[in-house]
């Protein structure tokens, strides 16, 4: 029973928040004349001594005391005597742990936002550097249209921006303080919940005492945000794996972020990217763990809720590591611009530009232009050449109105430069987007 019941093995991570909450609670009790000023001062002094002991690694955590709350309270009693027993007036471990955990998650969200900002900064630096670097864009992993590498990287900046907006939303939704809800019904003491909420950095006390102790939406918000973020990181990691392969050779990762083979000396394996990709499953699993733990719980508190912390702690550590690795890889990668450019000379990536030219210049309906362009692609495929290698006579054999102006739109440089719509891939638009994203996000 002691082994299954105890949580001190993992909830010791909440020690700072537990002591912070206890300090605020004791100060409020004294301000409301529920405990004496002398007792409040003794409690604060004892809590500060415990804080120093834990920070210095001198504190002895005891499994028989179950959790961080009882470990701190027991040590407080050893240090200051009976006054320690007054600290738990007008609160329960139910509202105490909800407060501790919410404080911890809010701090974790702030750290996550900072890590996301750092990765955006690394991406923006590379995007600005490669605003004119041409690469093939893909759909279905098939060559589609030419784009710039800077434009491609900016897609991830936007993804991470949405992740940061979810972080901000989660912080807003977690801005109510559970402390003072007690076990589930509130307190008969004349407590000032707004006092403790403000002291702990919350905007307000929670509105319903039952909800306060049974709510773990703030943890689900963190995990859901983390799971979506992890999917974004995994998609980018997959591209780094592809791009760094010999078949693509778009980027090169240094020895610092690759590993060799135990038997093949030529290998440069993108292990850091592969591990970021793999860890996504772990974070999604953390979200599922908590969703399943909560799904059948009646109000208010049940011991099942002790299982809320480990998945969140695991996700936080995993995300921090994955983001750090990804940020370093982005800053570290060397872009092979020649290889990217050569890759656009396959796959007829300017076929859409040809169709657009037929619409703009000849006034052709787009569906007809699409058919004409497709016919010319088939002709080029039959000959084993690119569209720009076809002669004007060959173009005119498909449609007599085509003239020599068509060749101006068949280069990938012209294609990229023409995509000037807002959010488009032209180098000028990419530079504008980098500047705008820098203002929005950094």
Coordinates of C-alpha atoms in Angstrom, one line a residue, residues 130-319:
X130 CA 17.9 31.8 -48.0
X131 CA 15.1 34.1 -49.2
X132 CA 16.3 33.6 -52.8
X133 CA 17.5 30.0 -52.6
X134 CA 15.3 27.9 -55.0
X135 CA 14.2 24.4 -54.1
X136 CA 11.4 22.2 -55.3
X137 CA 8.1 22.3 -53.4
X138 CA 6.3 19.1 -53.0
X139 CA 2.8 17.7 -52.7
X140 CA 2.3 14.0 -52.0
X141 CA 6.1 14.0 -51.8
X142 CA 6.1 14.5 -55.6
X143 CA 7.7 17.5 -57.3
X144 CA 5.1 20.2 -57.6
X145 CA 6.3 23.8 -58.0
X146 CA 9.5 25.7 -57.3
X147 CA 9.6 27.6 -54.1
X148 CA 12.3 29.3 -52.0
X149 CA 13.9 27.6 -49.1
X150 CA 13.2 30.7 -47.0
X151 CA 9.5 30.4 -47.8
X152 CA 9.5 26.7 -46.8
X153 CA 11.1 27.5 -43.4
X154 CA 8.6 30.2 -42.8
X155 CA 5.9 27.6 -42.9
X156 CA 7.3 26.2 -39.7
X157 CA 7.6 29.6 -38.1
X158 CA 3.8 29.9 -38.6
X159 CA 3.2 26.5 -37.1
X160 CA 5.2 27.4 -34.1
X161 CA 3.4 30.7 -33.9
X162 CA 0.1 28.8 -33.6
X163 CA 1.8 26.6 -30.9
X164 CA 2.7 29.8 -29.0
X165 CA -0.9 31.0 -29.3
X166 CA -2.1 27.8 -27.7
X167 CA 0.4 28.3 -24.9
X168 CA -1.0 31.8 -24.4
X169 CA -4.5 30.5 -24.4
X170 CA -3.6 27.8 -21.9
X171 CA -2.1 30.4 -19.6
X172 CA -5.3 32.5 -19.7
X173 CA -7.4 29.5 -18.9
X174 CA -5.2 28.6 -16.0
X175 CA -5.3 32.0 -14.4
X176 CA -7.7 31.1 -11.5
X177 CA -6.3 29.9 -8.1
X178 CA -7.8 26.7 -6.4
X179 CA -6.4 27.6 -3.0
X180 CA -9.1 28.1 -0.4
X181 CA -11.5 25.5 -2.0
X182 CA -10.3 23.2 0.7
X183 CA -11.4 19.5 0.3
X184 CA -14.3 20.4 -2.1
X185 CA -16.8 22.5 -0.3
X186 CA -14.9 25.7 0.6
X187 CA -13.9 26.9 4.1
X188 CA -15.8 28.1 7.2
X189 CA -13.0 30.4 8.1
X190 CA -13.0 34.1 7.0
X191 CA -10.3 33.6 4.4
X192 CA -9.4 36.0 1.7
X193 CA -9.0 34.0 -1.5
X194 CA -8.3 37.0 -3.6
X195 CA -5.3 37.8 -1.4
X196 CA -3.7 34.4 -1.9
X197 CA -4.6 34.4 -5.6
X198 CA -2.8 37.7 -6.1
X199 CA 0.1 36.7 -4.0
X200 CA 0.7 33.6 -6.2
X201 CA 0.3 35.5 -9.5
X202 CA -3.2 34.4 -10.4
X203 CA -5.8 36.8 -11.8
X204 CA -8.6 35.5 -9.5
X205 CA -9.7 32.7 -7.3
X206 CA -11.5 29.7 -8.9
X207 CA -15.3 30.3 -9.0
X208 CA -16.4 26.9 -7.8
X209 CA -14.8 24.9 -5.0
X210 CA -15.8 21.5 -6.5
X211 CA -14.4 22.4 -9.9
X212 CA -11.3 23.8 -8.3
X213 CA -10.1 20.5 -6.7
X214 CA -11.3 18.2 -9.5
X215 CA -10.1 20.3 -12.5
X216 CA -7.1 19.1 -14.5
X217 CA -7.9 20.9 -17.7
X218 CA -4.8 23.0 -17.3
X219 CA -2.7 19.8 -17.4
X220 CA -4.6 18.6 -20.4
X221 CA -4.1 22.0 -22.1
X222 CA -0.4 21.7 -21.6
X223 CA -0.3 18.1 -23.0
X224 CA -2.6 18.9 -25.9
X225 CA -0.5 21.9 -26.8
X226 CA 2.6 19.8 -26.4
X227 CA 1.2 17.0 -28.6
X228 CA 0.4 19.3 -31.4
X229 CA 3.8 21.0 -31.1
X230 CA 5.5 17.6 -31.1
X231 CA 3.7 16.7 -34.4
X232 CA 5.1 19.9 -35.9
X233 CA 8.6 19.1 -34.7
X234 CA 8.2 15.6 -36.1
X235 CA 7.2 16.8 -39.5
X236 CA 10.2 19.1 -39.6
X237 CA 12.5 16.3 -38.3
X238 CA 11.2 14.0 -41.1
X239 CA 12.2 16.7 -43.6
X240 CA 15.7 17.0 -42.1
X241 CA 16.1 13.2 -42.4
X242 CA 15.0 13.4 -46.0
X243 CA 17.0 16.5 -46.9
X244 CA 20.2 15.2 -45.3
X245 CA 20.1 11.9 -47.2
X246 CA 22.3 11.4 -50.3
X247 CA 19.2 11.1 -52.4
X248 CA 18.2 14.7 -51.6
X249 CA 21.5 16.3 -50.3
X250 CA 19.6 19.5 -49.6
X251 CA 21.3 20.1 -46.2
X252 CA 24.2 18.8 -44.3
X253 CA 24.1 18.3 -40.5
X254 CA 27.5 18.5 -38.7
X255 CA 29.1 15.7 -36.7
X256 CA 27.6 17.4 -33.6
X257 CA 24.1 16.3 -34.6
X258 CA 24.8 13.1 -36.5
X259 CA 26.3 9.8 -35.6
X260 CA 28.4 7.2 -37.4
X261 CA 27.8 3.5 -37.9
X262 CA 29.4 0.8 -35.9
X263 CA 30.6 -0.9 -39.1
X264 CA 30.0 1.5 -42.0
X265 CA 32.6 4.3 -41.7
X266 CA 31.0 6.5 -44.4
X267 CA 27.7 6.9 -42.6
X268 CA 26.4 10.2 -41.2
X269 CA 23.1 9.3 -39.5
X270 CA 20.7 12.1 -38.5
X271 CA 20.0 10.6 -35.1
X272 CA 19.0 13.8 -33.4
X273 CA 16.3 14.5 -35.9
X274 CA 15.1 10.8 -35.8
X275 CA 14.8 10.9 -32.0
X276 CA 12.8 14.2 -32.2
X277 CA 10.5 12.4 -34.6
X278 CA 10.2 9.3 -32.4
X279 CA 9.6 11.3 -29.1
X280 CA 6.4 12.6 -30.6
X281 CA 4.7 9.3 -29.9
X282 CA 5.8 9.5 -26.3
X283 CA 4.2 13.0 -25.9
X284 CA 1.0 11.9 -27.6
X285 CA 1.0 9.0 -25.2
X286 CA 1.3 11.3 -22.2
X287 CA -1.8 13.2 -23.4
X288 CA -3.7 9.9 -23.8
X289 CA -2.6 8.7 -20.3
X290 CA -4.2 11.7 -18.6
X291 CA -7.3 11.8 -20.8
X292 CA -7.9 8.1 -19.9
X293 CA -7.2 8.6 -16.2
X294 CA -9.8 11.4 -16.0
X295 CA -12.5 10.1 -18.3
X296 CA -14.5 8.2 -15.7
X297 CA -14.0 10.2 -12.5
X298 CA -17.0 11.6 -10.6
X299 CA -16.6 14.9 -8.9
X300 CA -14.7 15.9 -6.8
X301 CA -11.3 14.5 -6.0
X302 CA -10.2 10.9 -6.5
X303 CA -6.8 9.3 -5.9
X304 CA -6.7 8.6 -9.6
X305 CA -5.7 12.2 -10.0
X306 CA -2.3 11.4 -8.5
X307 CA -1.6 10.0 -12.0
X308 CA -1.8 13.5 -13.5
X309 CA 1.8 14.6 -12.8
X310 CA 4.1 12.0 -14.3
X311 CA 2.8 12.3 -17.9
X312 CA 3.1 16.1 -17.7
X313 CA 6.6 16.0 -16.1
X314 CA 7.6 13.6 -18.9
X315 CA 6.2 15.7 -21.6
X316 CA 7.9 18.8 -20.3
X317 CA 11.3 17.2 -20.2
X318 CA 10.8 15.6 -23.6
X319 CA 9.6 18.8 -25.3

